[in-house]
mmCIF file with all atom_site columns, C-alpha atoms in Angstrom:
data_model
loop_
_atom_site.group_PDB
_atom_site.id
_atom_site.type_symbol
_atom_site.label_atom_id
_atom_site.label_alt_id
_atom_site.label_comp_id
_atom_site.label_asym_id
_atom_site.label_entity_id
_atom_site.label_seq_id
_atom_site.pdbx_PDB_ins_code
_atom_site.Cartn_x
_atom_site.Cartn_y
_atom_site.Cartn_z
_atom_site.occupancy
_atom_site.B_iso_or_equiv
_atom_site.pdbx_formal_charge
_atom_site.auth_seq_id
_atom_site.auth_comp_id
_atom_site.auth_asym_id
_atom_site.auth_atom_id
_atom_site.pdbx_PDB_model_num
ATOM 1   C CA . MET A 1 1   ? -13.280 -11.702 11.234  1.00 37.00 ? 1   MET A CA 1
ATOM 2   C CA . SER A 1 2   ? -15.587 -13.928 8.760   1.00 39.00 ? 2   SER A CA 1
ATOM 3   C CA . ILE A 1 3   ? -13.887 -14.312 5.144   1.00 41.00 ? 3   ILE A CA 1
ATOM 4   C CA . SER A 1 4   ? -17.109 -12.255 4.305   1.00 44.00 ? 4   SER A CA 1
ATOM 5   C CA . SER A 1 5   ? -16.264 -9.071  5.310   1.00 48.00 ? 5   SER A CA 1
ATOM 6   C CA . THR A 1 6   ? -12.971 -8.875  4.329   1.00 63.00 ? 6   THR A CA 1
ATOM 7   C CA . LYS A 1 7   ? -14.870 -8.542  0.685   1.00 82.00 ? 7   LYS A CA 1
ATOM 8   C CA . LEU A 1 8   ? -15.480 -5.099  -0.798  1.00 87.00 ? 8   LEU A CA 1
ATOM 9   C CA . LYS A 1 9   ? -18.588 -4.110  -1.397  1.00 89.00 ? 9   LYS A CA 1
ATOM 10  C CA . GLU A 1 10  ? -20.799 -3.610  -4.459  1.00 89.00 ? 10  GLU A CA 1
ATOM 11  C CA . PRO A 1 11  ? -20.617 -1.904  -7.060  1.00 89.00 ? 11  PRO A CA 1
ATOM 12  C CA . SER A 1 12  ? -17.193 -1.813  -6.902  1.00 91.00 ? 12  SER A CA 1
ATOM 13  C CA . ILE A 1 13  ? -15.041 -0.919  -10.247 1.00 93.00 ? 13  ILE A CA 1
ATOM 14  C CA . LEU A 1 14  ? -12.763 -3.366  -8.471  1.00 93.00 ? 14  LEU A CA 1
ATOM 15  C CA . LEU A 1 15  ? -14.985 -5.992  -8.715  1.00 90.00 ? 15  LEU A CA 1
ATOM 16  C CA . ALA A 1 16  ? -15.219 -4.927  -12.713 1.00 90.00 ? 16  ALA A CA 1
ATOM 17  C CA . ALA A 1 17  ? -12.020 -7.226  -13.900 1.00 88.00 ? 17  ALA A CA 1
ATOM 18  C CA . SER A 1 18  ? -9.017  -8.209  -12.811 1.00 86.00 ? 18  SER A CA 1
ATOM 19  C CA . ASN A 1 19  ? -7.325  -4.792  -13.218 1.00 93.00 ? 19  ASN A CA 1
ATOM 20  C CA . CYS A 1 20  ? -9.295  -1.949  -14.075 1.00 92.00 ? 20  CYS A CA 1
ATOM 21  C CA . GLN A 1 21  ? -7.031  0.026   -15.844 1.00 93.00 ? 21  GLN A CA 1
ATOM 22  C CA . LYS A 1 22  ? -6.849  -2.828  -18.155 1.00 94.00 ? 22  LYS A CA 1
ATOM 23  C CA . MET A 1 23  ? -10.695 -2.707  -18.432 1.00 95.00 ? 23  MET A CA 1
ATOM 24  C CA . ILE A 1 24  ? -10.633 0.691   -19.164 1.00 96.00 ? 24  ILE A CA 1
ATOM 25  C CA . ARG A 1 25  ? -8.559  0.693   -22.082 1.00 94.00 ? 25  ARG A CA 1
ATOM 26  C CA . ASN A 1 26  ? -9.276  -2.125  -23.645 1.00 95.00 ? 26  ASN A CA 1
ATOM 27  C CA . LEU A 1 27  ? -13.268 0.197   -23.259 1.00 95.00 ? 27  LEU A CA 1
ATOM 28  C CA . GLU A 1 28  ? -12.358 3.442   -24.065 1.00 95.00 ? 28  GLU A CA 1
ATOM 29  C CA . HIS A 1 29  ? -13.197 2.851   -27.908 1.00 95.00 ? 29  HIS A CA 1
ATOM 30  C CA . LEU A 1 30  ? -16.590 1.800   -26.821 1.00 96.00 ? 30  LEU A CA 1
ATOM 31  C CA . LEU A 1 31  ? -17.343 4.934   -23.791 1.00 96.00 ? 31  LEU A CA 1
ATOM 32  C CA . ASP A 1 32  ? -17.513 8.653   -25.559 1.00 96.00 ? 32  ASP A CA 1
ATOM 33  C CA . GLN A 1 33  ? -14.852 10.903  -22.846 1.00 97.00 ? 33  GLN A CA 1
ATOM 34  C CA . PRO A 1 34  ? -16.961 11.883  -20.030 1.00 97.00 ? 34  PRO A CA 1
ATOM 35  C CA . ALA A 1 35  ? -17.277 7.626   -19.652 1.00 96.00 ? 35  ALA A CA 1
ATOM 36  C CA . VAL A 1 36  ? -14.064 7.200   -19.599 1.00 96.00 ? 36  VAL A CA 1
ATOM 37  C CA . ASP A 1 37  ? -13.586 9.793   -17.057 1.00 96.00 ? 37  ASP A CA 1
ATOM 38  C CA . ALA A 1 38  ? -15.940 8.989   -15.046 1.00 97.00 ? 38  ALA A CA 1
ATOM 39  C CA . LEU A 1 39  ? -14.533 5.236   -14.499 1.00 96.00 ? 39  LEU A CA 1
ATOM 40  C CA . GLN A 1 40  ? -10.942 7.386   -14.074 1.00 96.00 ? 40  GLN A CA 1
ATOM 41  C CA . GLN A 1 41  ? -12.162 9.229   -11.510 1.00 97.00 ? 41  GLN A CA 1
ATOM 42  C CA . GLU A 1 42  ? -13.295 6.253   -9.611  1.00 96.00 ? 42  GLU A CA 1
ATOM 43  C CA . VAL A 1 43  ? -10.545 4.517   -9.629  1.00 97.00 ? 43  VAL A CA 1
ATOM 44  C CA . ARG A 1 44  ? -8.894  7.451   -8.230  1.00 97.00 ? 44  ARG A CA 1
ATOM 45  C CA . ARG A 1 45  ? -11.486 7.591   -5.918  1.00 97.00 ? 45  ARG A CA 1
ATOM 46  C CA . ASN A 1 46  ? -10.006 4.028   -4.736  1.00 97.00 ? 46  ASN A CA 1
ATOM 47  C CA . VAL A 1 47  ? -6.240  5.253   -4.949  1.00 98.00 ? 47  VAL A CA 1
ATOM 48  C CA . ILE A 1 48  ? -6.927  7.443   -2.703  1.00 98.00 ? 48  ILE A CA 1
ATOM 49  C CA . GLN A 1 49  ? -8.711  5.881   0.369   1.00 98.00 ? 49  GLN A CA 1
ATOM 50  C CA . LEU A 1 50  ? -6.275  2.996   0.220   1.00 98.00 ? 50  LEU A CA 1
ATOM 51  C CA . PHE A 1 51  ? -3.367  6.377   0.742   1.00 98.00 ? 51  PHE A CA 1
ATOM 52  C CA . ARG A 1 52  ? -5.544  7.373   3.289   1.00 98.00 ? 52  ARG A CA 1
ATOM 53  C CA . LEU A 1 53  ? -5.833  3.980   4.466   1.00 98.00 ? 53  LEU A CA 1
ATOM 54  C CA . GLY A 1 54  ? -1.885  3.613   4.890   1.00 98.00 ? 54  GLY A CA 1
ATOM 55  C CA . ASP A 1 55  ? -1.671  7.653   6.281   1.00 98.00 ? 55  ASP A CA 1
ATOM 56  C CA . HIS A 1 56  ? -3.965  6.371   9.212   1.00 98.00 ? 56  HIS A CA 1
ATOM 57  C CA . GLN A 1 57  ? -2.144  3.324   9.316   1.00 98.00 ? 57  GLN A CA 1
ATOM 58  C CA . PHE A 1 58  ? 1.010   5.638   9.822   1.00 98.00 ? 58  PHE A CA 1
ATOM 59  C CA . GLN A 1 59  ? -0.252  8.211   12.289  1.00 98.00 ? 59  GLN A CA 1
ATOM 60  C CA . PHE A 1 60  ? -1.144  4.711   14.583  1.00 98.00 ? 60  PHE A CA 1
ATOM 61  C CA . ALA A 1 61  ? 2.759   3.721   14.111  1.00 98.00 ? 61  ALA A CA 1
ATOM 62  C CA . THR A 1 62  ? 4.074   6.942   15.030  1.00 98.00 ? 62  THR A CA 1
ATOM 63  C CA . SER A 1 63  ? 1.717   7.452   18.153  1.00 98.00 ? 63  SER A CA 1
ATOM 64  C CA . ILE A 1 64  ? 2.820   3.507   19.981  1.00 98.00 ? 64  ILE A CA 1
ATOM 65  C CA . ASP A 1 65  ? 6.040   3.791   21.656  1.00 96.00 ? 65  ASP A CA 1
ATOM 66  C CA . ASN A 1 66  ? 8.882   2.171   21.120  1.00 94.00 ? 66  ASN A CA 1
ATOM 67  C CA . LYS A 1 67  ? 9.078   -0.663  23.673  1.00 95.00 ? 67  LYS A CA 1
ATOM 68  C CA . HIS A 1 68  ? 5.547   -1.755  21.964  1.00 97.00 ? 68  HIS A CA 1
ATOM 69  C CA . TRP A 1 69  ? 8.203   -2.529  18.806  1.00 97.00 ? 69  TRP A CA 1
ATOM 70  C CA . ARG A 1 70  ? 5.892   -5.563  17.550  1.00 98.00 ? 70  ARG A CA 1
ATOM 71  C CA . GLN A 1 71  ? 2.939   -3.249  17.048  1.00 98.00 ? 71  GLN A CA 1
ATOM 72  C CA . LYS A 1 72  ? 4.931   -0.246  16.160  1.00 98.00 ? 72  LYS A CA 1
ATOM 73  C CA . VAL A 1 73  ? 7.109   -2.730  13.262  1.00 98.00 ? 73  VAL A CA 1
ATOM 74  C CA . SER A 1 74  ? 3.377   -4.522  11.902  1.00 98.00 ? 74  SER A CA 1
ATOM 75  C CA . ARG A 1 75  ? 1.879   -0.946  11.573  1.00 98.00 ? 75  ARG A CA 1
ATOM 76  C CA . PHE A 1 76  ? 4.714   0.669   9.815   1.00 98.00 ? 76  PHE A CA 1
ATOM 77  C CA . TYR A 1 77  ? 4.834   -2.064  7.133   1.00 98.00 ? 77  TYR A CA 1
ATOM 78  C CA . TYR A 1 78  ? 1.261   -2.077  6.838   1.00 98.00 ? 78  TYR A CA 1
ATOM 79  C CA . ALA A 1 79  ? 1.750   2.042   6.257   1.00 98.00 ? 79  ALA A CA 1
ATOM 80  C CA . ALA A 1 80  ? 3.537   1.391   3.622   1.00 98.00 ? 80  ALA A CA 1
ATOM 81  C CA . TYR A 1 81  ? 1.874   -2.198  2.229   1.00 98.00 ? 81  TYR A CA 1
ATOM 82  C CA . ASN A 1 82  ? -1.074  0.455   2.190   1.00 98.00 ? 82  ASN A CA 1
ATOM 83  C CA . ILE A 1 83  ? 0.775   3.626   0.178   1.00 98.00 ? 83  ILE A CA 1
ATOM 84  C CA . ARG A 1 84  ? 2.323   1.160   -2.216  1.00 98.00 ? 84  ARG A CA 1
ATOM 85  C CA . ARG A 1 85  ? -0.792  -0.814  -3.510  1.00 98.00 ? 85  ARG A CA 1
ATOM 86  C CA . ALA A 1 86  ? -2.508  3.186   -4.055  1.00 98.00 ? 86  ALA A CA 1
ATOM 87  C CA . ILE A 1 87  ? 0.890   3.358   -5.936  1.00 98.00 ? 87  ILE A CA 1
ATOM 88  C CA . ALA A 1 88  ? 0.282   0.104   -8.290  1.00 97.00 ? 88  ALA A CA 1
ATOM 89  C CA . LEU A 1 89  ? -3.639  0.544   -8.396  1.00 97.00 ? 89  LEU A CA 1
ATOM 90  C CA . ASN A 1 90  ? -3.091  3.938   -10.000 1.00 97.00 ? 90  ASN A CA 1
ATOM 91  C CA . ASP A 1 91  ? -0.151  2.827   -12.259 1.00 96.00 ? 91  ASP A CA 1
ATOM 92  C CA . SER A 1 92  ? -0.986  -0.577  -13.506 1.00 94.00 ? 92  SER A CA 1
ATOM 93  C CA . GLY A 1 93  ? -4.676  -1.033  -12.597 1.00 94.00 ? 93  GLY A CA 1
ATOM 94  C CA . HIS A 1 94  ? -3.068  -4.063  -10.274 1.00 93.00 ? 94  HIS A CA 1
ATOM 95  C CA . PHE A 1 95  ? -5.285  -4.571  -6.998  1.00 94.00 ? 95  PHE A CA 1
ATOM 96  C CA . ALA A 1 96  ? -5.326  -7.485  -4.757  1.00 92.00 ? 96  ALA A CA 1
ATOM 97  C CA . MET A 1 97  ? -6.579  -8.372  -1.081  1.00 92.00 ? 97  MET A CA 1
ATOM 98  C CA . ASP A 1 98  ? -5.222  -11.720 -0.725  1.00 91.00 ? 98  ASP A CA 1
ATOM 99  C CA . VAL A 1 99  ? -2.490  -13.205 1.061   1.00 93.00 ? 99  VAL A CA 1
ATOM 100 C CA . LYS A 1 100 ? -0.156  -13.463 -2.003  1.00 94.00 ? 100 LYS A CA 1
ATOM 101 C CA . ASP A 1 101 ? -0.293  -9.906  -2.665  1.00 95.00 ? 101 ASP A CA 1
ATOM 102 C CA . HIS A 1 102 ? 1.628   -8.288  0.228   1.00 96.00 ? 102 HIS A CA 1
ATOM 103 C CA . LYS A 1 103 ? 4.857   -10.341 -2.535  1.00 97.00 ? 103 LYS A CA 1
ATOM 104 C CA . ARG A 1 104 ? 4.139   -7.588  -3.920  1.00 97.00 ? 104 ARG A CA 1
ATOM 105 C CA . ILE A 1 105 ? 5.768   -4.707  -1.157  1.00 97.00 ? 105 ILE A CA 1
ATOM 106 C CA . GLY A 1 106 ? 8.697   -4.475  -3.442  1.00 97.00 ? 106 GLY A CA 1
ATOM 107 C CA . GLU A 1 107 ? 7.358   -3.708  -7.028  1.00 97.00 ? 107 GLU A CA 1
ATOM 108 C CA . PHE A 1 108 ? 6.937   -0.504  -8.200  1.00 97.00 ? 108 PHE A CA 1
ATOM 109 C CA . PRO A 1 109 ? 6.626   1.291   -11.487 1.00 97.00 ? 109 PRO A CA 1
ATOM 110 C CA . ASP A 1 110 ? 9.542   1.790   -13.344 1.00 95.00 ? 110 ASP A CA 1
ATOM 111 C CA . ASP A 1 111 ? 9.757   5.726   -12.624 1.00 97.00 ? 111 ASP A CA 1
ATOM 112 C CA . PHE A 1 112 ? 9.449   5.627   -9.284  1.00 98.00 ? 112 PHE A CA 1
ATOM 113 C CA . PRO A 1 113 ? 12.188  7.403   -7.107  1.00 97.00 ? 113 PRO A CA 1
ATOM 114 C CA . ASN A 1 114 ? 14.276  5.282   -5.579  1.00 97.00 ? 114 ASN A CA 1
ATOM 115 C CA . SER A 1 115 ? 12.058  2.408   -6.149  1.00 97.00 ? 115 SER A CA 1
ATOM 116 C CA . ASN A 1 116 ? 15.297  -0.689  -5.674  1.00 97.00 ? 116 ASN A CA 1
ATOM 117 C CA . THR A 1 117 ? 15.978  1.776   -2.489  1.00 98.00 ? 117 THR A CA 1
ATOM 118 C CA . PHE A 1 118 ? 12.471  1.212   -1.540  1.00 98.00 ? 118 PHE A CA 1
ATOM 119 C CA . ALA A 1 119 ? 11.736  -3.037  -2.679  1.00 98.00 ? 119 ALA A CA 1
ATOM 120 C CA . THR A 1 120 ? 14.549  -3.236  -0.594  1.00 98.00 ? 120 THR A CA 1
ATOM 121 C CA . GLU A 1 121 ? 14.255  -2.034  2.573   1.00 98.00 ? 121 GLU A CA 1
ATOM 122 C CA . LEU A 1 122 ? 10.230  -2.442  1.999   1.00 98.00 ? 122 LEU A CA 1
ATOM 123 C CA . GLU A 1 123 ? 10.429  -6.187  1.594   1.00 98.00 ? 123 GLU A CA 1
ATOM 124 C CA . GLY A 1 124 ? 12.958  -6.191  4.902   1.00 98.00 ? 124 GLY A CA 1
ATOM 125 C CA . LEU A 1 125 ? 9.978   -4.815  6.943   1.00 98.00 ? 125 LEU A CA 1
ATOM 126 C CA . ARG A 1 126 ? 8.292   -7.828  5.597   1.00 98.00 ? 126 ARG A CA 1
ATOM 127 C CA . ASP A 1 127 ? 10.122  -10.067 7.105   1.00 98.00 ? 127 ASP A CA 1
ATOM 128 C CA . ASP A 1 128 ? 10.216  -7.576  10.441  1.00 98.00 ? 128 ASP A CA 1
ATOM 129 C CA . ARG A 1 129 ? 6.687   -7.387  10.537  1.00 98.00 ? 129 ARG A CA 1
ATOM 130 C CA . ASN A 1 130 ? 6.651   -11.273 10.099  1.00 97.00 ? 130 ASN A CA 1
ATOM 131 C CA . LEU A 1 131 ? 8.604   -11.706 12.893  1.00 97.00 ? 131 LEU A CA 1
ATOM 132 C CA . ALA A 1 132 ? 6.988   -9.863  14.633  1.00 97.00 ? 132 ALA A CA 1
ATOM 133 C CA . ASP A 1 133 ? 3.650   -11.111 14.351  1.00 97.00 ? 133 ASP A CA 1
ATOM 134 C CA . TYR A 1 134 ? 4.384   -14.234 14.215  1.00 97.00 ? 134 TYR A CA 1
ATOM 135 C CA . ASN A 1 135 ? 6.919   -15.501 15.887  1.00 97.00 ? 135 ASN A CA 1
ATOM 136 C CA . HIS A 1 136 ? 6.721   -15.474 20.055  1.00 97.00 ? 136 HIS A CA 1
ATOM 137 C CA . ASP A 1 137 ? 10.188  -16.499 20.594  1.00 97.00 ? 137 ASP A CA 1
ATOM 138 C CA . ALA A 1 138 ? 11.320  -12.969 18.892  1.00 97.00 ? 138 ALA A CA 1
ATOM 139 C CA . THR A 1 139 ? 12.879  -9.573  20.340  1.00 97.00 ? 139 THR A CA 1
ATOM 140 C CA . GLU A 1 140 ? 13.853  -6.473  19.287  1.00 96.00 ? 140 GLU A CA 1
ATOM 141 C CA . ASN A 1 141 ? 16.978  -7.493  18.838  1.00 97.00 ? 141 ASN A CA 1
ATOM 142 C CA . ASP A 1 142 ? 16.435  -10.127 16.163  1.00 97.00 ? 142 ASP A CA 1
ATOM 143 C CA . LEU A 1 143 ? 14.694  -6.778  14.023  1.00 97.00 ? 143 LEU A CA 1
ATOM 144 C CA . LEU A 1 144 ? 16.398  -5.922  10.959  1.00 97.00 ? 144 LEU A CA 1
ATOM 145 C CA . LYS A 1 145 ? 15.595  -2.392  11.655  1.00 97.00 ? 145 LYS A CA 1
ATOM 146 C CA . VAL A 1 146 ? 14.978  -0.915  15.102  1.00 95.00 ? 146 VAL A CA 1
ATOM 147 C CA . PRO A 1 147 ? 11.532  0.995   15.126  1.00 96.00 ? 147 PRO A CA 1
ATOM 148 C CA . GLY A 1 148 ? 13.517  3.886   14.888  1.00 96.00 ? 148 GLY A CA 1
ATOM 149 C CA . ASP A 1 149 ? 14.903  2.912   11.679  1.00 97.00 ? 149 ASP A CA 1
ATOM 150 C CA . VAL A 1 150 ? 11.759  1.746   10.763  1.00 98.00 ? 150 VAL A CA 1
ATOM 151 C CA . GLU A 1 151 ? 9.889   5.315   11.115  1.00 98.00 ? 151 GLU A CA 1
ATOM 152 C CA . THR A 1 152 ? 12.274  6.431   9.177   1.00 98.00 ? 152 THR A CA 1
ATOM 153 C CA . LEU A 1 153 ? 12.361  4.241   6.097   1.00 98.00 ? 153 LEU A CA 1
ATOM 154 C CA . VAL A 1 154 ? 8.643   4.236   6.004   1.00 98.00 ? 154 VAL A CA 1
ATOM 155 C CA . THR A 1 155 ? 8.368   8.593   6.322   1.00 98.00 ? 155 THR A CA 1
ATOM 156 C CA . ALA A 1 156 ? 11.135  8.678   3.616   1.00 98.00 ? 156 ALA A CA 1
ATOM 157 C CA . PHE A 1 157 ? 8.430   6.099   1.449   1.00 98.00 ? 157 PHE A CA 1
ATOM 158 C CA . ARG A 1 158 ? 5.629   7.945   2.497   1.00 98.00 ? 158 ARG A CA 1
ATOM 159 C CA . THR A 1 159 ? 6.691   11.208  1.540   1.00 98.00 ? 159 THR A CA 1
ATOM 160 C CA . GLU A 1 160 ? 7.978   10.037  -2.591  1.00 98.00 ? 160 GLU A CA 1
ATOM 161 C CA . ALA A 1 161 ? 4.925   8.384   -2.268  1.00 98.00 ? 161 ALA A CA 1
ATOM 162 C CA . HIS A 1 162 ? 2.237   11.508  -1.628  1.00 98.00 ? 162 HIS A CA 1
ATOM 163 C CA . LYS A 1 163 ? 4.924   13.379  -4.422  1.00 98.00 ? 163 LYS A CA 1
ATOM 164 C CA . TYR A 1 164 ? 4.838   10.845  -7.548  1.00 98.00 ? 164 TYR A CA 1
ATOM 165 C CA . LEU A 1 165 ? 0.602   10.620  -6.578  1.00 98.00 ? 165 LEU A CA 1
ATOM 166 C CA . THR A 1 166 ? 0.055   14.180  -6.981  1.00 98.00 ? 166 THR A CA 1
ATOM 167 C CA . ASP A 1 167 ? 2.387   14.241  -9.364  1.00 98.00 ? 167 ASP A CA 1
ATOM 168 C CA . ARG A 1 168 ? -0.129  12.381  -11.607 1.00 97.00 ? 168 ARG A CA 1
ATOM 169 C CA . GLY A 1 169 ? -3.201  14.519  -10.498 1.00 96.00 ? 169 GLY A CA 1
ATOM 170 C CA . ILE A 1 170 ? -3.933  12.409  -7.716  1.00 97.00 ? 170 ILE A CA 1
ATOM 171 C CA . THR A 1 171 ? -5.373  14.809  -4.465  1.00 96.00 ? 171 THR A CA 1
ATOM 172 C CA . LEU A 1 172 ? -4.746  13.180  -1.928  1.00 95.00 ? 172 LEU A CA 1
#
């Protein structure tokens, strides 16, 4: 995959500023309400797409047999990662597509339910994903959580995230 294939296509509100929510807040005084609403709707559309990407990865992960633990753990991680990205985009406007963004897997808005628990658990899942994807010598016994427990974790996170976003007016 070339670098250019990972770039967003123009036009995109996510390319307009490093933080689209901050951009909107700083332009509100210059724009009429319909324009502000259109910008917010475009952010919501991207939040929905990110959540759906995570949901697609979640559905795929659930279909993988536990004996394929590397793939199962990896897909569950990416499901949780993209769902967390949807939350961040909606809440703070943060969006990134670089490798450093994975370090933010445990960052949640202050009002996200069970955020401390999810932060710890998802950071551990990131470690397991790295082990599964990159450590050729690893076995399933080296994981912090077995695939069944990973599924339970990501299912609970997905449910909580869905409710959190829905409560904020996002129709998923």
